[in-house]
Amino acid sequence: MPEARRCRLFTVLSKMTNPTPAEFRLPTPGCYADPERSGLRASELFDGMTEHLFFTLGKLAPSATKHDLYMALSYAVRDRLMMRYLVGKQALRETPRKTVAYLSAEFLIGPQLGNNLVMLGIEDAAALALQQFGVQSPDTVLEVEEEPGLGNGGLGRLAACYMESLASLQVPAVGYGIRYEFGIFDQLIRDGWQVEITDKWLKAGWPWELPQPDEACVVGFGGHTESYTDDKGRYHSRWVPAEHAIGIPHDVPVLGYQVNTCNRLRLWRADATESFDFYAFNIGDYYGAVEEKVGSETLSKVLYPNDGTDEGRRLRLKQQHFFVSCSLQDMLRSFEKRQISLEEFPQHWAIQMNDTHPAITVAELMRLLIDEKHLSWDVAWSITSRCLAYTNHTLLPEALEKWNLPLFASLLPRHLEIIYEINRRFLQQVRLRYPGNNQILRTLSIIDEDGDKAVRMAHLATIGAHHVNGVAALHSELVKTNLMPEFSALWPEKFTNVTNGVTPRRWLALANPQLRTLLNEAIGEGWIQDLDQLSKLEAFQDDKSFLERWEQTHLAAKRNLSSIIHRRTGILVDPSSLFDVQVKRIHEYKRQHLNALQVAAQYVRIKEGCADHMPYRTVLFGGKAAPGYYMAKLIIRFINGIADTINSDPDMDGRLRVLFLPDYNVTTGQSIYPASDLSEQISTAGKEASGTGNMKFALNGSLTVGTLDGANLEIRDRVGEDNFFLFGYTATELQSLHHGYRPWDVLTQQPLLQQVVNLVEQGHFSNGDRDMFQPLIHNLTHHDPFFVFADFEDYLRAQEEVSRAWLDRPRWNRMSLLNSARNGFFSSDRSVREYCTHIWKAQPFPVEVKCELPGIT
Ligand SMILES: *Cc1c(COP(=O)(O)O)cnc(C)c1O
């Protein structure tokens, strides 16, 4: 590095660490970084990489591996985020603005490098820089990145899209969550069964986080409460926890698209408290102290499945309280630094609870304000209830979080006292509204008194929040009418809808580069920031040559996916066949088994020689099953059994190929969504709250075969019924069908379904093993709680329509184009704008970054 530059760097750094004295003010306000370290040209990226290879990674360029180059480029790109990140932070300190705190136990952010290149607009520069290191295809370096699997599926991915849109819309925001050491497991398929492998995403180092140990927070657990009188004679309660953990924040910068706003994701890692080590040292129990340390570190050790069974319940509640308490302390601290009265807290923070995982926020904020800040109950409640909002994500009763009372009391005794008081005051309100109605008190109470007593987290969240929203129009309606009718009658203005969205940067621009090029050429680049502009595509719907190019673009994505499939499974698929895709978590309500049975029915038809009109299809499945969810794992085995049989049957002659692509995650999703022709959105009506996969598919030009469920409804409204393959009973119809439903009777009326079921029972898809799928068939024929048989016949009809439509390619291409053109609504920018306007009352705060640095020499 030239001497002049080193001096300059030193000057800049010393000015940053001592900003107060007047003589240290920077000559150019707002400029904090060495421009050569922030330059976006290929040569500057190359210099940055060289420096990081040498100084950060201890490598010489000629011996650098792909992973070294990935790390070096990531550090160089991270340097380019830092200026925006720090300037934004400083600007907020000087001019406080309302900040959104998005609390979520999951953030499924996906790989960072490629995305940040898109956000900075430096993909070409990075490719050139890599070329200097002998890398011809940047993808070979990008694909080295381990994605942090800090979420199960849709809910965590939604949180990631929202953080990105908040930054792109220049709204100040922090995402608060947990830095799990082990995220969602990696999935292998062995003998057709799912095998779970620990996700060691940190093992090779992850360059995107900045640990901030000086901003650690202490969180208590267990113990007891006591009352005392202070020196002014006032009565107080306090919590005396039995154990503590420390939360160390790890910050991940979240840059907006082509703006200077760089927000952060603040993820807490649990550590042991120093004081406890010290205490144990004094009494000579060194190993006991180490055990305690190990104990508190397991707090952020692993992500739990969001479905399945009761695995690790106690630890989960601990995790929730841990990250909520750290986050609230962090907000209060930042607030006090600015020396503003606590009563103004709601003007400075809008706190969103993503599902009930952070619902303990209601009690913890009250505790902090009352016990630690000594505010009165009424003032504390006014602050709390003006800050908080809650998003409901599910109507499935088994997914609504409840904590049994003894567990809750043993872990959070003071919170339970506060919850009782919240409940007492709330029920008094209800009593005045409904005199003499004891039933409604039982229904609305935070404490479930039926059977084992339990704390209902959805009730706590609803009472503490100023707004409760569902995630799609239908879902929000069902929250009001089915899930919480009494709450909705009590507070009709509290309940609202914000339909989910996905970010067009990751899911179109990054994931589908060929389509991006075509779109930019046809309608300009405006769609990336304003997805409604996709409607300009309508002008091309009858343009034959454009539709031809549309198809070619799609084919390129399918070729790319085919080569990934070949590399990972050894199976060859035909890119010109219809790619029929169902990727999402495996769950009975999502009905992958309905799809599998339908595929088996197509197989039977082809075997019977009625296949002349059927197009060549490649049916792709992907998704993880919760490790403790037996039926979901059996469904994976079922799909693989069907796939093996069909793929090895010479009668198929390539007409039908079925495969299960292992380890579906954000990275593989980015290759899958753009390469799909048909999107399977076939959940039991009323069960899928919204879905976001459906949006990613449609925006990339997939047609949907689906039920009237979640956001499918809104997609269909937009694309028009002619461009959507609808089937199945509606939620309302299923409600009335419910009691008299006999799947066995349905089966006897459907010969083709019966043939399929017979084949399964005879072991045709399990190498003669008649027992393997018995539990699945038994469940379907006896209970069928998700109406698989009820919807089967209509689903088959819809699939025949799909086949017919595919054979008329010009028509299909037009439908595909219209799916992109008409779904701009599903940008997460639109969702986030709705949250900002109706719920958070938060505004954009553009950050200015000047970089000329004229005065520094
Ligand atoms: C979008 C996405 C999901 C959600 O898919 P749905 O079809 O809405 O259930 C789950 N996992 C990943 C990795 C995703 O990208």
XYZ file of C-alpha atoms in Angstrom, residues 35 78 205 281 412 629 644:
7
model
C -12.525 6.129 -0.989
C -18.316 -5.951 3.095
C -15.864 -18.841 8.827
C -13.925 -19.979 41.266
C -40.240 -16.860 34.074
C -42.711 -35.649 12.108
C -37.762 -45.181 -8.399
